[in-house]
XYZ file of C-alpha atoms in Angstrom:
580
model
C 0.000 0.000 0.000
C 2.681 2.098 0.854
C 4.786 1.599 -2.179
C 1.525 2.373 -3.962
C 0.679 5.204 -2.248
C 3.952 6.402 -3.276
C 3.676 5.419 -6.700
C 0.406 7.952 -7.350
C 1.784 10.542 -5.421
C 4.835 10.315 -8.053
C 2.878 10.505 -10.882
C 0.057 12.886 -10.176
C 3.382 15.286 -9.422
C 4.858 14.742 -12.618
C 1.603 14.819 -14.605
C 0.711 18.625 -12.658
C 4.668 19.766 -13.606
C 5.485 18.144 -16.889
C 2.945 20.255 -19.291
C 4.312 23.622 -17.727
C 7.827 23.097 -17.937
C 7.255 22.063 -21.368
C 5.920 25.171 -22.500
C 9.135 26.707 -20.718
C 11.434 24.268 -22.069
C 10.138 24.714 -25.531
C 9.654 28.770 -24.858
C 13.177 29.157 -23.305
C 14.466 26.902 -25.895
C 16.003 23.964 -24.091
C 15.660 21.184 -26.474
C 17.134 18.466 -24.369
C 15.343 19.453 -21.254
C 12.253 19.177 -23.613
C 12.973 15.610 -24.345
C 13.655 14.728 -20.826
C 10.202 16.420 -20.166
C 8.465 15.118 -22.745
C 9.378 11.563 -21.712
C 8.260 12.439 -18.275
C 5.206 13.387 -19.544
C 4.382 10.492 -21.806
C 4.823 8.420 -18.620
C 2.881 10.586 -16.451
C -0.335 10.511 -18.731
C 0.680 6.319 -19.514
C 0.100 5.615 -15.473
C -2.429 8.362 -14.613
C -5.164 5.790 -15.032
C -4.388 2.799 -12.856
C -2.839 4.900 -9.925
C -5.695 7.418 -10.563
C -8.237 6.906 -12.427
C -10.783 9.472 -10.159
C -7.827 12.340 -11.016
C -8.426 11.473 -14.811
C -12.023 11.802 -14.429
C -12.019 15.032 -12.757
C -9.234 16.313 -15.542
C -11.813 14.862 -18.135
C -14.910 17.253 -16.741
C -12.651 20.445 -16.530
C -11.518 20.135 -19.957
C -8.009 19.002 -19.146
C -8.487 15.157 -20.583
C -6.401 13.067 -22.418
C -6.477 13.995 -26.089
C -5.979 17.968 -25.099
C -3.478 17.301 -22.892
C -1.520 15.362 -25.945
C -2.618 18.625 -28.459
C -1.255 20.395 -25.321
C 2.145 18.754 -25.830
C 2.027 18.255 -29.788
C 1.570 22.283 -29.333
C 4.600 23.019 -27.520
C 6.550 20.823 -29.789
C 5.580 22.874 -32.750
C 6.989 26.012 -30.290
C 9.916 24.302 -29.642
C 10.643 23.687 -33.358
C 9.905 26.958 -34.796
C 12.115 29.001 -31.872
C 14.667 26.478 -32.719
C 14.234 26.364 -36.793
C 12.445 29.528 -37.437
C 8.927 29.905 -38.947
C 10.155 29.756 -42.421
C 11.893 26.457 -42.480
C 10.139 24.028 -44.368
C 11.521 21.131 -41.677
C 8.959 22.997 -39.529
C 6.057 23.417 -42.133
C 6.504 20.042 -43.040
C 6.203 18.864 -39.180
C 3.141 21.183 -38.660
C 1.250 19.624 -41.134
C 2.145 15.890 -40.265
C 1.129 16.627 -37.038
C -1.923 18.145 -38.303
C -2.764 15.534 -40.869
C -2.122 12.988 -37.738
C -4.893 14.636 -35.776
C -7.522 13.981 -39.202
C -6.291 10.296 -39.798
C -7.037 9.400 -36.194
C -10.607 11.125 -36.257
C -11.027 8.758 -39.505
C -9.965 5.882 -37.384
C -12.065 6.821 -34.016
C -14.930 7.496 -35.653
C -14.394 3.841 -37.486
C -13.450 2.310 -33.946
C -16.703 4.043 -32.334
C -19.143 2.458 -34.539
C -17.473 -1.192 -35.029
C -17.620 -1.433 -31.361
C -21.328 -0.249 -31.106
C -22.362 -2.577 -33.884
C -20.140 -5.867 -32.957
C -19.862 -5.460 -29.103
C -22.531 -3.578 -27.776
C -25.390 -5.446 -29.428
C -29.049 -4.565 -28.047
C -29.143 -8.480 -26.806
C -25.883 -10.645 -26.129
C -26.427 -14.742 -26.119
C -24.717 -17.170 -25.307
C -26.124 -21.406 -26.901
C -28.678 -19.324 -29.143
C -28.023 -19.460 -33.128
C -27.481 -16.117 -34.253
C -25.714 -17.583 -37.463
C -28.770 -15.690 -39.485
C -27.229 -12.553 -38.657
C -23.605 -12.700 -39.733
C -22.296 -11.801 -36.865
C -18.614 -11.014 -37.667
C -15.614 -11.805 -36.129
C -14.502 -8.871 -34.013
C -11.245 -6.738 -35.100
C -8.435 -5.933 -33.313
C -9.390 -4.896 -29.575
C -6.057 -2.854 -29.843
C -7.907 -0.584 -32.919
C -11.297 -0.069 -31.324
C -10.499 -0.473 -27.316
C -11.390 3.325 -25.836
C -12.345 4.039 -29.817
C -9.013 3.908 -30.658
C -7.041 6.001 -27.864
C -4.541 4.054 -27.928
C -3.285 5.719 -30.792
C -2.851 8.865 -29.663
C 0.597 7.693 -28.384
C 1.692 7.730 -32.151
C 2.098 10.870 -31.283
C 5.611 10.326 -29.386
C 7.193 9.415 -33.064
C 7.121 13.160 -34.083
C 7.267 14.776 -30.697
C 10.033 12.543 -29.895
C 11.490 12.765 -33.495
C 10.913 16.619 -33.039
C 12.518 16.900 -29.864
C 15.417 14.971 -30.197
C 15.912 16.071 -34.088
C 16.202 20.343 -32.773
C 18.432 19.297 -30.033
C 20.853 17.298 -32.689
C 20.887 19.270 -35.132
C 18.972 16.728 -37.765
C 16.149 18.766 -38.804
C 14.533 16.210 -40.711
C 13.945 13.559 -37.832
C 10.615 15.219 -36.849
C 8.928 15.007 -40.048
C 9.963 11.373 -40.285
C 8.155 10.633 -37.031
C 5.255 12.230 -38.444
C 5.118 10.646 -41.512
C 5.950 6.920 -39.589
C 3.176 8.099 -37.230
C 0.358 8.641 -40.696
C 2.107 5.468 -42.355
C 0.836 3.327 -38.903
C -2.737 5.119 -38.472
C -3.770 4.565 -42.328
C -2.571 1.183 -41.971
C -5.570 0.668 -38.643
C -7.980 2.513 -41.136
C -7.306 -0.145 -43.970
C -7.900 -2.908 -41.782
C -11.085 -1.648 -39.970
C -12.509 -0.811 -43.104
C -13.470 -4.654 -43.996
C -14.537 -4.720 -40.332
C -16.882 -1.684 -40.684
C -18.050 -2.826 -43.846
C -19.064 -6.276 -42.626
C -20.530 -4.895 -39.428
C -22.659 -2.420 -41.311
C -25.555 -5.104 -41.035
C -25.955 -5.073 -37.500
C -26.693 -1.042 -37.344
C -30.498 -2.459 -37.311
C -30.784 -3.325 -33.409
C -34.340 -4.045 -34.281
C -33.488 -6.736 -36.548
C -30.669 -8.042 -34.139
C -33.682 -8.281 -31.059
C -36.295 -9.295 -33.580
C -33.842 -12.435 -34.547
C -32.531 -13.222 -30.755
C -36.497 -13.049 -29.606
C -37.226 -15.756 -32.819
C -34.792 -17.917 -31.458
C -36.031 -17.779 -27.711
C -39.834 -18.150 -29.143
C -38.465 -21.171 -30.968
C -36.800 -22.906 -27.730
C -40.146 -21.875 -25.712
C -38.525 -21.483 -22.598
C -40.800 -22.454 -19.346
C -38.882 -21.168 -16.381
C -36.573 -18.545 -16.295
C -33.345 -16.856 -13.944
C -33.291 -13.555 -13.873
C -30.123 -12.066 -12.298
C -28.787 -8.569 -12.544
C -25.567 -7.218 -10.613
C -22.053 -6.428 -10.387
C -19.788 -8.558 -12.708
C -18.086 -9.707 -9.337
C -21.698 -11.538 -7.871
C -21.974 -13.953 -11.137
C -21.320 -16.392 -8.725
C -24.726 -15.740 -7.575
C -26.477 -17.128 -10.658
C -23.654 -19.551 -11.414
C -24.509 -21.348 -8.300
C -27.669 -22.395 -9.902
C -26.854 -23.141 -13.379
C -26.137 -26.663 -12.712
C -29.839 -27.091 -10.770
C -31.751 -26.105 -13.827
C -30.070 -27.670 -16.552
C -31.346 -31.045 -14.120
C -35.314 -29.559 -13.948
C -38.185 -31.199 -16.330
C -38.787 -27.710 -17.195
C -37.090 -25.711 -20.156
C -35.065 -23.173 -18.773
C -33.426 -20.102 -19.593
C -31.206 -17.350 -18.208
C -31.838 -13.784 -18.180
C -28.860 -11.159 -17.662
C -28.833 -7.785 -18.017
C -25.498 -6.683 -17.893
C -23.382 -7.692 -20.980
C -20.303 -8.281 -19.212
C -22.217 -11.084 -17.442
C -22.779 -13.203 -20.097
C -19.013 -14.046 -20.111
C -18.375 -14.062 -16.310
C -21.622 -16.234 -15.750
C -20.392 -19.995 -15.321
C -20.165 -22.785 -17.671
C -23.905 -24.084 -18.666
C -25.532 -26.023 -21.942
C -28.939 -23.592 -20.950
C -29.612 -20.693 -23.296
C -28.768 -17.628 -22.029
C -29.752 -14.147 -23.216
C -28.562 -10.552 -21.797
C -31.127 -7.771 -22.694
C -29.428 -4.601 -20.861
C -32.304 -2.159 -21.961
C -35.487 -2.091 -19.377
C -37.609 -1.115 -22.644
C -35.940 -4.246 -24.892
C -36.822 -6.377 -22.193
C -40.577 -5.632 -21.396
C -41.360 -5.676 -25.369
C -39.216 -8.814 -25.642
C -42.146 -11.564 -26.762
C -39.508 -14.471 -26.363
C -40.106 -15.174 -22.981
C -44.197 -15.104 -22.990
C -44.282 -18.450 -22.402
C -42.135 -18.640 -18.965
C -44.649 -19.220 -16.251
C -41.778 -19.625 -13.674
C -39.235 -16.880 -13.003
C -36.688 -17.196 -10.100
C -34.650 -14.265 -9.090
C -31.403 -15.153 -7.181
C -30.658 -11.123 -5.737
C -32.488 -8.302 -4.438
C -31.681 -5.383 -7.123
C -33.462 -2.719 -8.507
C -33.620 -4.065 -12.318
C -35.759 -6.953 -11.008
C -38.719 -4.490 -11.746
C -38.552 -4.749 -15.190
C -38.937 -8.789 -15.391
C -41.684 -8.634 -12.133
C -43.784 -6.230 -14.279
C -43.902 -9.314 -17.416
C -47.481 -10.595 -16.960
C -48.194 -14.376 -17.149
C -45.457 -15.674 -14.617
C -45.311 -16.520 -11.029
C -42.057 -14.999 -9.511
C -39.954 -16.734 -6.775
C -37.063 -15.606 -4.815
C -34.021 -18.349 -4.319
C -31.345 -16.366 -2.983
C -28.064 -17.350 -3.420
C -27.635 -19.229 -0.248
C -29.431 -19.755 3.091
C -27.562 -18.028 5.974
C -28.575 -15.959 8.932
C -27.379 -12.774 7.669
C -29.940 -9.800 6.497
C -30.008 -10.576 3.006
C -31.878 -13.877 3.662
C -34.727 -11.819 5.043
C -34.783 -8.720 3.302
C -38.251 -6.566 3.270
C -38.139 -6.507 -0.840
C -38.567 -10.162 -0.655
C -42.700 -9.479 -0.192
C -42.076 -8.303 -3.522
C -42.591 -11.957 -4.922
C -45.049 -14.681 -5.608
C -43.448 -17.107 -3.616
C -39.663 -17.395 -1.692
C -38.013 -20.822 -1.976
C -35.664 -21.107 1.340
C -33.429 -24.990 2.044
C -35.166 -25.515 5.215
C -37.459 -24.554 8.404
C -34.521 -22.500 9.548
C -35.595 -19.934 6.029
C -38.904 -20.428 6.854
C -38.597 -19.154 10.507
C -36.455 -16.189 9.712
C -39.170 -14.720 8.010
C -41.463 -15.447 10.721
C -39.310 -13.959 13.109
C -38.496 -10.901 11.215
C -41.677 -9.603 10.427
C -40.991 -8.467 7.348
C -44.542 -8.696 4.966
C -43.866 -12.398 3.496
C -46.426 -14.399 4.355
C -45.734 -18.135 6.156
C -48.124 -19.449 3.594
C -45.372 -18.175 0.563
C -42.749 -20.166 1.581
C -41.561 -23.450 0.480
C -38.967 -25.570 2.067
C -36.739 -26.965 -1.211
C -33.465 -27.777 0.071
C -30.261 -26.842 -1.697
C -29.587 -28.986 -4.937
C -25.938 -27.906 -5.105
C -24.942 -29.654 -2.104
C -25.033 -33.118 -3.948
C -21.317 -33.301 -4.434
C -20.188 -32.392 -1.176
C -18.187 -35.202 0.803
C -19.244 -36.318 4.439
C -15.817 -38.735 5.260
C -13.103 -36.096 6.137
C -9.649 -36.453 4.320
C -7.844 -37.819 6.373
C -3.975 -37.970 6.357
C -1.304 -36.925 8.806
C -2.003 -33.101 8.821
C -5.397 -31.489 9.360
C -6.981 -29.196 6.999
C -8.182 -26.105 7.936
C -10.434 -23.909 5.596
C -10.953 -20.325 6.248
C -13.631 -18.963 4.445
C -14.751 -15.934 5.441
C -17.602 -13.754 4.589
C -16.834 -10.561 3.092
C -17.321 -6.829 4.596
C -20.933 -6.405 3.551
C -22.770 -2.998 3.045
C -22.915 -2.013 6.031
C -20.114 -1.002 9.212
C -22.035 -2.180 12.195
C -23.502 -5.447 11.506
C -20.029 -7.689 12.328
C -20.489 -9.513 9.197
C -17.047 -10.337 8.232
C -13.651 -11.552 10.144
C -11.240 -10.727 8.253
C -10.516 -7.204 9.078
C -10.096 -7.717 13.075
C -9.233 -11.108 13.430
C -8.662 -12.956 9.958
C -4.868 -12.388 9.880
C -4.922 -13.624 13.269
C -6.627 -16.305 12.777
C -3.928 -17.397 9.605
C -0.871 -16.839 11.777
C -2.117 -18.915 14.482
C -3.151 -21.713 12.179
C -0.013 -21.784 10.474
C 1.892 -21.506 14.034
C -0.220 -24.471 14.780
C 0.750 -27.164 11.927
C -2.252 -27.568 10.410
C -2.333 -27.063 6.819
C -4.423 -24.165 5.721
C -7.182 -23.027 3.186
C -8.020 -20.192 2.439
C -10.716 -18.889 0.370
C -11.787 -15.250 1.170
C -15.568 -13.831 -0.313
C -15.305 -12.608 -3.866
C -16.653 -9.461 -2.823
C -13.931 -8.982 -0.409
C -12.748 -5.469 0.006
C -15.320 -4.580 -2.528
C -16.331 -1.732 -0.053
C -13.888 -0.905 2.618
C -10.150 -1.228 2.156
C -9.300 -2.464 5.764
C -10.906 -6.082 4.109
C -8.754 -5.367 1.094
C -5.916 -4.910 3.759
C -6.444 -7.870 5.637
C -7.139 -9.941 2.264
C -3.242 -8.632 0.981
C -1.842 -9.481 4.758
C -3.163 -13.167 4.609
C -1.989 -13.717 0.868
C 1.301 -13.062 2.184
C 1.904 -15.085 5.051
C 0.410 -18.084 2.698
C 3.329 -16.763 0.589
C 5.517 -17.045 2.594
C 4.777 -20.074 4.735
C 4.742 -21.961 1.659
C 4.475 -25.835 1.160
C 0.986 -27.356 0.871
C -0.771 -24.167 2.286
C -3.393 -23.025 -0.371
C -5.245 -19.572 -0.932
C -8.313 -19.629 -3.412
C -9.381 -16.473 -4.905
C -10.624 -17.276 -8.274
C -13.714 -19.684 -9.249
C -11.123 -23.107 -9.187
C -11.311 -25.201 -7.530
C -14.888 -24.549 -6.513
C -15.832 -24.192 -2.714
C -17.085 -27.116 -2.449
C -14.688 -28.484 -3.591
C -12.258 -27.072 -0.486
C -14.947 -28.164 1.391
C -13.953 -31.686 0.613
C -10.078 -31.177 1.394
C -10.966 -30.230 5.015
C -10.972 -31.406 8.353
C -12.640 -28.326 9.681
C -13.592 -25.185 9.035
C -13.563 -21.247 10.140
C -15.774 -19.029 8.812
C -18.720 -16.234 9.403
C -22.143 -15.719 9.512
C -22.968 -16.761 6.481
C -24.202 -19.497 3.360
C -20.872 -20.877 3.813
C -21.851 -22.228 7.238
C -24.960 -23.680 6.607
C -23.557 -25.630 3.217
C -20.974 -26.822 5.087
C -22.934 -28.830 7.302
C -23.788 -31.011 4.654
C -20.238 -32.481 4.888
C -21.188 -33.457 8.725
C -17.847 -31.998 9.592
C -16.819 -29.572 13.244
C -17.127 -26.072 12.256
C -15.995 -22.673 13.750
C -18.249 -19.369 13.928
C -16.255 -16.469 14.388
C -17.734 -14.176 17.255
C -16.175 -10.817 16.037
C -18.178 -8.509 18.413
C -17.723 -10.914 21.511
C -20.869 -11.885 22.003
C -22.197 -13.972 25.444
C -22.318 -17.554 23.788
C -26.253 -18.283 24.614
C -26.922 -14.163 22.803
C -24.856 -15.240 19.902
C -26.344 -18.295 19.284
C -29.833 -17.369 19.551
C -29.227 -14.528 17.323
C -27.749 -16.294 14.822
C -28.908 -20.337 14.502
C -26.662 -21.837 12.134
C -23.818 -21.394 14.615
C -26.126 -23.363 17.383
C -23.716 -26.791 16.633
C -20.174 -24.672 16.147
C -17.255 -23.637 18.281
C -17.531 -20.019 18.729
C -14.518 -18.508 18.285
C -13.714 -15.110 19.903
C -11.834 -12.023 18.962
C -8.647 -12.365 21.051
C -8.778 -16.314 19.645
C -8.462 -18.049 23.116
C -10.488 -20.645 22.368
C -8.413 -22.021 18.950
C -5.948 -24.291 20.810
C -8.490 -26.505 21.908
C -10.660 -26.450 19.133
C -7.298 -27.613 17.118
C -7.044 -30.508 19.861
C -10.530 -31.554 19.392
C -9.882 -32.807 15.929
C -7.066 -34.950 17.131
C -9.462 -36.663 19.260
C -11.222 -40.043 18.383
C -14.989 -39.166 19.575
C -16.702 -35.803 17.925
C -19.009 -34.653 20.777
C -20.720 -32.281 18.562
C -21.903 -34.918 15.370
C -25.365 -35.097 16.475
C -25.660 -31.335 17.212
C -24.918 -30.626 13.806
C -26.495 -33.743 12.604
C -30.245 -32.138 13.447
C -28.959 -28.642 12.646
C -28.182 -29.869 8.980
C -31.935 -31.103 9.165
C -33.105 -27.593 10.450
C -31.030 -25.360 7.861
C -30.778 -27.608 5.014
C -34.131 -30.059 5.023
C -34.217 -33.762 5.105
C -32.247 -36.179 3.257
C -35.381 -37.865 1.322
C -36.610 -37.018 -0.767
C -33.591 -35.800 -1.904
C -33.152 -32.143 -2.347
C -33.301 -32.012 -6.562
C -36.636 -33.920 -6.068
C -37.823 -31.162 -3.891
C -36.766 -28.727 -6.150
C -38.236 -30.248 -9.342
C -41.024 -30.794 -8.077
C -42.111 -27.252 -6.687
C -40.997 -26.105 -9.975
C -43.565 -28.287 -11.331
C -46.082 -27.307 -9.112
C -45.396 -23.738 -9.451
C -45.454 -24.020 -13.316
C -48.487 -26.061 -13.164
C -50.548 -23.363 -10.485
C -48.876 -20.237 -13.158
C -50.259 -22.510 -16.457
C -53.513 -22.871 -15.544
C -53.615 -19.023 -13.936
C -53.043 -17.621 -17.049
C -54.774 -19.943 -19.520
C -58.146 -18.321 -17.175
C -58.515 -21.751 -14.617
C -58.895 -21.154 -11.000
């Protein structure tokens, strides 16, 4: 952070001082100065937006963005050449209208780079397993020619500022105009080969055609149930969790995104899936008329635009049962029915008071807990996961670990023997950089200790999946508790506000079977010892709180779910065909 820190703090300096002591460098003349300034500069504006992107913002809206700022230093070339070369040298006329000439080819190739990436990559509807052969969809051209339309290219610049500079200060006159004419040579070449590109995307300026085509091919699959999710590209996890589930259903199922970048974050699945980002596209999109099931797996604001479709019944999954806020949020009331794993769901709701009636929830189970393993690993070294929750949206609800404890917790754990885990939220630090802090600090001391010690951050190998390598886990309040007592295995709540035992565990029942574990960790030693020992005092504590969180074992939970997908379809079919 520090090094960082520093790093900004460097360049936001030499961004602020460069332009100004280029117009003196050029003004004075100091030709070698220039270049060293000029460099400087180059940098300066190269780094500005990953150690500041806000700064480049704010420069944008005050008329101080990127393009001037280069016209900014293209001008005080041109002032550096003609105090150096005079006014009437034709070195200097010929540089002025390179430079000039430079500034009209790259118009010709943003304006070619705006359009190809509004036609091929921001498409009114993105799919993914739908035929869109029909519309010649063509291959997309070099990001490097149409990423930020093109700006990229602006740094062709430095071949006759650069040639410029370093040409006046040598004495070789000529070396600017070369630049300039390397610098047209380059941009005409990325005109010539977007122009195929623009010509072959041409067909897709007719978004009506492109949703009129995607909405044929959804008609012609006649999906029955749908998942609507809409979010940050960091919670795809939150639909992906369920992708697997409905690819298993009797029903024909499709997905519904709405951000574009979703569609390739979203995990791997043989279901169609379609992202319509417009509201408007969406509610005049006919393809889905015949879903009678819709199930929304988050709380967000462009769920209004699917819950305003007639003809469906809407249910809210969630994207895990835990006994944090989200699992009984007011906007639930919002739907035709909420889906919760077990009696523990249903008595949240109950208990909260929120406006969803008993008589709307169904107890389903959770599906994705097929694969996980009950027989620990075994071996000569424990396993320890720690998987904790992440900071949440709020300061004072004590959601997360990691920030007062969580580096704690690692150090002891590796000062310990066991081997360690780790597999932070993805949504860690998302919000407050103390999580991001304690996130960096654990990632290091896993570093560093080495070996067969393990941190997780990406989507491999799957929770789950780490579930299965451990002896025992740490984590928070949270869906990761209440899945993991599928695997029958001891598990360990942290406490983070220090909590009396009896408050904590009334407050918060899927810890009811856990070891608490406290801020200033004293109880960690023994818990460590426990798993050494032969008898597990706690297996039928968590045995019955599996039962209470999760449901019971038969019918299995897939059956459950099928079959009040079924039901649900069934009770939506005959609503809207006019049966009571």
């Amino acid at each position: 952070m520090q090094a960082r820190s520093w790093r900004g703090r460097a360049t936001i300096a030499a961004l602020f001082l460069s332009y100004p002591l280029l117009m003196v460098t050029a003004l004075w003349p100091l030709p070698w100065a220039f270049v060293v300034v000029a460099a400087v500069s180059y940098a300066a504006d190269n780094q500005t937006p990953r150690v500041a992107p806000a700064l480049n913002d704010i420069l944008s809206k005050v008329h101080l963005g990127t393009t001037l700022r280069f016209v900014i230093r293209e001008t005080a070339t041109l002032l550096l050449a003609v105090r150096v070369l005079g006014a009437d040298s034709s070195w200097f006329i010929a540089l002025a209208a390179g430079m000039f000439l430079l500034h009209g080819a790259r118009s010709v190739q943003t304006t070619l780079a705006f359009h190809l990436n509004r036609w091929v990559n921001v498409l009114p509807a993105v799919t993914r397993n739908v035929d869109l052969t029909a519309l010649r969809i063509p291959p997309p051209p070099p990001a490097a020619l149409i990423s930020y339309r093109g700006a990229r290219l602006l740094y062709l610049d430095i071949l006759p500022v650069g040639g410029a500079a370093v040409g006046v200060a040598a004495g070789v006159s000529w070396l600017g105009v070369a630049g300039a004419a390397l610098a047209l040579a380059v941009c005409a070449a990325a005109i010539v080969v977007l122009l195929p590109h623009f010509r072959r995307a041409a067909v897709l300026r007719d978004r009506d055609r492109v949703i009129a085509h995607v909405d044929e091919q959804v008609r012609a699959y006649d999906p029955e149930v749908a998942l609507y999710f809409s979010g940050s590209l960091d919670s795809a996890y939150q639909a992906s969790m369920w992708l697997n589930t409905l690819a298993r259903i009797d029903r024909r199922a499709i997905i519904v995104l709405r951000e574009r970048g979703m569609v390739d974050k979203l995990g791997p699945t043989t279901l169609p899936v379609i992202c319509i980002p417009s509201g408007t596209d969406l509610m005049n999109f006919r393809g889905l008329d015949s879903v009678r099931v819709t199930l929304f797996a988050s709380n967000v604001g462009k769920n209004i635009h699917m819950l305003r479709l007639p003809g469906h019944l809407s249910v809210f999954i969630g994207h895990g049962d835990s006994d944090k806020e989200a699992s009984f949020n007011p906007f639930t009331k919002v739907y035709d029915k909420v889906w919760v794993a077990g009696q523990a769901g249903r008595d949240r709701y109950i208990k909260a008071q929120v406006g969803v009636r008993d008589e709307d929830v169904d107890e389903v189970g959770r599906p994705q807990l097929a694969g996980i393993s009950t027989t620990r690993p075994g071996g000569q070294q424990q396993t320890v996961l720690y998987a904790p929750t992440w900071e949440g949206w709020q300061d004072d609800l004590f959601h997360t670990s990691i920030i007062t404890m969580g580096p704690k917790i690692v150090k002891a754990l590796l000062k310990s023997g066991v081997r360690v885990i780790y597999k932070p939220h993805p949504l860690t630090g998302h919000r407050d950089p103390a999580a991001a802090s304690g996130h960096r600090k654990i990632m290091s001391m896993l570093a560093s200790a080495g070996g067969e010690h393990k941190s997780v951050t990406g989507p491999e190998p799957h929770l789950y999946e780490c579930f299965n390598e451990a002896d025992l886990l740490i984590s928070d309040i949270s869906s990761v508790v209440a899945d993991f007592l599928a695997s029958g295995k001891p598990y360990v709540v942290t406490n983070v506000a220090g909590r009396p035992e009896e408050e904590f565990k009334e407050r918060y029942p899927s810890a009811d079977a856990a070891y608490l574990l406290g801020p200033a960790l004293r109880e960690l030693p023994e818990i460590i010892a426990e798993l050494e020992r032969p008898e597990d005092t706690m297996a039928g504590a968590r045995r019955k709180l599996k039962t209470y969180l999760l449901g019971p074992d038969q019918p299995d939970a897939m059956t459950r779910f099928n079959a009040a997908v079924n039901a649900l379809y069934d009770q939506a079919a005959a609503k809207a065909s006019g049966q009571d």
